[in-house]
GROMACS .gro file of C-alpha atoms in nm:
model
  198
    1UNK     CA    1   4.834   1.079 -10.061
    2UNK     CA    2   4.641   1.147  -9.745
    3UNK     CA    3   4.522   1.469  -9.590
    4UNK     CA    4   4.363   1.564  -9.262
    5UNK     CA    5   4.053   1.775  -9.271
    6UNK     CA    6   3.886   1.965  -8.993
    7UNK     CA    7   3.511   1.985  -8.962
    8UNK     CA    8   3.318   2.257  -8.782
    9UNK     CA    9   3.049   2.153  -8.540
   10UNK     CA   10   2.775   2.370  -8.407
   11UNK     CA   11   3.000   2.471  -8.117
   12UNK     CA   12   3.232   2.638  -8.362
   13UNK     CA   13   3.537   2.447  -8.236
   14UNK     CA   14   3.736   2.269  -8.511
   15UNK     CA   15   3.771   1.897  -8.462
   16UNK     CA   16   3.998   1.649  -8.650
   17UNK     CA   17   3.810   1.389  -8.848
   18UNK     CA   18   4.107   1.165  -8.929
   19UNK     CA   19   4.299   1.094  -9.248
   20UNK     CA   20   4.113   1.107  -9.576
   21UNK     CA   21   4.261   0.924  -9.871
   22UNK     CA   22   4.240   1.115 -10.195
   23UNK     CA   23   4.302   0.922 -10.516
   24UNK     CA   24   4.388   1.160 -10.798
   25UNK     CA   25   4.252   1.081 -11.142
   26UNK     CA   26   4.521   0.959 -11.381
   27UNK     CA   27   4.674   1.252 -11.560
   28UNK     CA   28   4.706   1.298 -11.932
   29UNK     CA   29   5.072   1.193 -11.935
   30UNK     CA   30   4.992   0.871 -11.749
   31UNK     CA   31   4.713   0.784 -11.995
   32UNK     CA   32   4.940   0.842 -12.294
   33UNK     CA   33   5.227   0.641 -12.146
   34UNK     CA   34   4.982   0.354 -12.081
   35UNK     CA   35   4.854   0.382 -12.438
   36UNK     CA   36   5.207   0.380 -12.581
   37UNK     CA   37   5.295   0.079 -12.365
   38UNK     CA   38   4.979  -0.098 -12.482
   39UNK     CA   39   5.064  -0.033 -12.846
   40UNK     CA   40   5.425  -0.146 -12.799
   41UNK     CA   41   5.325  -0.468 -12.627
   42UNK     CA   42   5.054  -0.527 -12.887
   43UNK     CA   43   5.317  -0.496 -13.158
   44UNK     CA   44   5.537  -0.752 -12.976
   45UNK     CA   45   5.253  -1.006 -12.999
   46UNK     CA   46   5.154  -0.914 -13.355
   47UNK     CA   47   5.511  -0.922 -13.480
   48UNK     CA   48   5.567  -1.269 -13.331
   49UNK     CA   49   5.251  -1.382 -13.514
   50UNK     CA   50   5.360  -1.230 -13.848
   51UNK     CA   51   5.717  -1.361 -13.824
   52UNK     CA   52   5.596  -1.716 -13.756
   53UNK     CA   53   5.319  -1.692 -14.016
   54UNK     CA   54   5.546  -1.573 -14.297
   55UNK     CA   55   5.901  -1.667 -14.182
   56UNK     CA   56   6.027  -1.310 -14.209
   57UNK     CA   57   6.376  -1.403 -14.090
   58UNK     CA   58   6.381  -1.267 -13.737
   59UNK     CA   59   6.314  -1.572 -13.521
   60UNK     CA   60   6.158  -1.781 -13.799
   61UNK     CA   61   6.314  -1.857 -14.137
   62UNK     CA   62   6.676  -1.797 -14.036
   63UNK     CA   63   6.929  -2.080 -14.058
   64UNK     CA   64   7.112  -2.103 -13.723
   65UNK     CA   65   7.439  -2.227 -13.879
   66UNK     CA   66   7.468  -2.006 -14.187
   67UNK     CA   67   7.253  -1.711 -14.073
   68UNK     CA   68   7.087  -1.721 -14.418
   69UNK     CA   69   6.729  -1.600 -14.433
   70UNK     CA   70   6.461  -1.783 -14.632
   71UNK     CA   71   6.164  -1.546 -14.614
   72UNK     CA   72   5.829  -1.705 -14.692
   73UNK     CA   73   6.009  -2.041 -14.704
   74UNK     CA   74   5.919  -2.379 -14.558
   75UNK     CA   75   5.952  -2.255 -14.197
   76UNK     CA   76   5.652  -2.023 -14.252
   77UNK     CA   77   5.329  -2.145 -14.098
   78UNK     CA   78   5.151  -2.073 -14.427
   79UNK     CA   79   5.384  -2.326 -14.592
   80UNK     CA   80   5.350  -2.601 -14.333
   81UNK     CA   81   5.610  -2.491 -14.077
   82UNK     CA   82   5.529  -2.533 -13.710
   83UNK     CA   83   5.543  -2.222 -13.492
   84UNK     CA   84   5.573  -2.429 -13.172
   85UNK     CA   85   5.806  -2.711 -13.273
   86UNK     CA   86   6.143  -2.534 -13.240
   87UNK     CA   87   6.092  -2.376 -12.901
   88UNK     CA   88   5.899  -2.659 -12.740
   89UNK     CA   89   6.135  -2.928 -12.867
   90UNK     CA   90   6.471  -2.753 -12.822
   91UNK     CA   91   6.414  -2.446 -12.603
   92UNK     CA   92   6.240  -2.601 -12.305
   93UNK     CA   93   6.423  -2.698 -11.988
   94UNK     CA   94   6.354  -2.760 -11.624
   95UNK     CA   95   6.085  -2.956 -11.443
   96UNK     CA   96   5.813  -2.906 -11.708
   97UNK     CA   97   6.029  -2.965 -12.017
   98UNK     CA   98   5.899  -3.319 -12.080
   99UNK     CA   99   5.540  -3.197 -12.059
  100UNK     CA  100   5.595  -2.922 -12.318
  101UNK     CA  101   5.808  -3.141 -12.545
  102UNK     CA  102   5.521  -3.391 -12.551
  103UNK     CA  103   5.309  -3.166 -12.773
  104UNK     CA  104   5.582  -2.982 -12.965
  105UNK     CA  105   5.460  -2.926 -13.319
  106UNK     CA  106   5.108  -3.058 -13.254
  107UNK     CA  107   4.852  -2.900 -13.484
  108UNK     CA  108   4.625  -2.796 -13.195
  109UNK     CA  109   4.920  -2.631 -13.016
  110UNK     CA  110   5.022  -2.443 -13.333
  111UNK     CA  111   4.668  -2.312 -13.387
  112UNK     CA  112   4.614  -2.220 -13.023
  113UNK     CA  113   4.947  -2.036 -13.010
  114UNK     CA  114   4.898  -1.847 -13.337
  115UNK     CA  115   4.536  -1.751 -13.269
  116UNK     CA  116   4.646  -1.636 -12.924
  117UNK     CA  117   4.930  -1.422 -13.060
  118UNK     CA  118   4.707  -1.263 -13.325
  119UNK     CA  119   4.408  -1.208 -13.096
  120UNK     CA  120   4.607  -1.063 -12.807
  121UNK     CA  121   4.810  -0.844 -13.042
  122UNK     CA  122   4.506  -0.708 -13.224
  123UNK     CA  123   4.313  -0.645 -12.902
  124UNK     CA  124   4.606  -0.451 -12.757
  125UNK     CA  125   4.672  -0.247 -13.070
  126UNK     CA  126   4.303  -0.161 -13.108
  127UNK     CA  127   4.247  -0.109 -12.735
  128UNK     CA  128   3.945  -0.341 -12.721
  129UNK     CA  129   3.876  -0.647 -12.510
  130UNK     CA  130   4.153  -0.547 -12.272
  131UNK     CA  131   4.037  -0.775 -11.990
  132UNK     CA  132   4.041  -1.088 -12.205
  133UNK     CA  133   4.362  -0.981 -12.378
  134UNK     CA  134   4.533  -0.920 -12.044
  135UNK     CA  135   4.416  -1.250 -11.893
  136UNK     CA  136   4.498  -1.464 -12.197
  137UNK     CA  137   4.823  -1.280 -12.265
  138UNK     CA  138   4.935  -1.316 -11.904
  139UNK     CA  139   4.849  -1.687 -11.915
  140UNK     CA  140   5.045  -1.737 -12.237
  141UNK     CA  141   5.345  -1.552 -12.096
  142UNK     CA  142   5.342  -1.748 -11.770
  143UNK     CA  143   5.324  -2.074 -11.967
  144UNK     CA  144   5.621  -1.965 -12.178
  145UNK     CA  145   5.808  -1.872 -11.859
  146UNK     CA  146   5.734  -2.212 -11.705
  147UNK     CA  147   5.867  -2.392 -12.013
  148UNK     CA  148   6.225  -2.279 -11.947
  149UNK     CA  149   6.284  -2.286 -11.573
  150UNK     CA  150   6.490  -2.153 -11.410
  151UNK     CA  151   6.555  -1.841 -11.618
  152UNK     CA  152   6.914  -1.793 -11.734
  153UNK     CA  153   6.983  -1.465 -11.556
  154UNK     CA  154   6.767  -1.471 -11.242
  155UNK     CA  155   6.643  -1.732 -10.993
  156UNK     CA  156   6.279  -1.686 -11.101
  157UNK     CA  157   6.206  -1.346 -11.264
  158UNK     CA  158   6.230  -1.278 -11.636
  159UNK     CA  159   6.069  -1.063 -11.904
  160UNK     CA  160   5.773  -1.300 -11.946
  161UNK     CA  161   5.655  -1.233 -11.591
  162UNK     CA  162   5.718  -0.859 -11.625
  163UNK     CA  163   5.514  -0.847 -11.949
  164UNK     CA  164   5.234  -1.043 -11.777
  165UNK     CA  165   5.222  -0.788 -11.496
  166UNK     CA  166   5.226  -0.500 -11.745
  167UNK     CA  167   4.929  -0.653 -11.929
  168UNK     CA  168   4.728  -0.667 -11.607
  169UNK     CA  169   4.828  -0.310 -11.523
  170UNK     CA  170   4.717  -0.188 -11.866
  171UNK     CA  171   4.377  -0.353 -11.830
  172UNK     CA  172   4.329  -0.207 -11.482
  173UNK     CA  173   4.431   0.139 -11.606
  174UNK     CA  174   4.181   0.134 -11.892
  175UNK     CA  175   4.465   0.184 -12.138
  176UNK     CA  176   4.246   0.104 -12.438
  177UNK     CA  177   4.054   0.430 -12.404
  178UNK     CA  178   4.347   0.652 -12.505
  179UNK     CA  179   4.476   0.618 -12.863
  180UNK     CA  180   4.247   0.320 -12.905
  181UNK     CA  181   3.888   0.215 -12.961
  182UNK     CA  182   3.826   0.125 -12.597
  183UNK     CA  183   3.586   0.408 -12.521
  184UNK     CA  184   3.365   0.316 -12.821
  185UNK     CA  185   3.402  -0.058 -12.747
  186UNK     CA  186   3.295  -0.019 -12.384
  187UNK     CA  187   2.970   0.151 -12.491
  188UNK     CA  188   2.857  -0.137 -12.713
  189UNK     CA  189   2.545  -0.305 -12.576
  190UNK     CA  190   2.708  -0.651 -12.582
  191UNK     CA  191   3.007  -0.524 -12.383
  192UNK     CA  192   2.782  -0.344 -12.134
  193UNK     CA  193   2.584  -0.667 -12.093
  194UNK     CA  194   2.900  -0.880 -12.048
  195UNK     CA  195   3.164  -0.659 -11.876
  196UNK     CA  196   3.428  -0.932 -11.913
  197UNK     CA  197   3.453  -0.815 -12.276
  198UNK     CA  198   3.575  -0.467 -12.174
   0.00000   0.00000   0.00000
């Protein structure tokens, strides 16, 4: 939104000073929509963690042929199942498929993926560490996008890239300060000393 203002000089004649850009502060509705989006996206990450940890039968612990669910069964990470094996071995395609299939089911990949899901999900739900959560979440989503190129329904765009952009938007909007602990978190001396932790 831009406006033109007129300034009075000592001669008394009004004179145009040019366009002035006015940036309105985000309104209450915007802050609450950002907070709700942050919580929803945080739950997406946390639910993926919990489902893979415990094999709750949504994407983990369900037999593809019979549709039978074995909750807390051998597919659960807590019982030795691998949260990366299925997707990286069978769900990858495109120019980077061989690269991703090369570490499908590796212990380091399982740990990195699960810690990432839990950390990003918790940070988003609590509204703390939004910068790190947005950067690491966007990186994880872009890596998942690159593991299955091209997307099935579009030449290049899919929900992974949209979620990555939403994460960055939420961090830039300070979405952790509404319905979250972001305001308290940002006043901690460690966070003030290292702003990357905001």
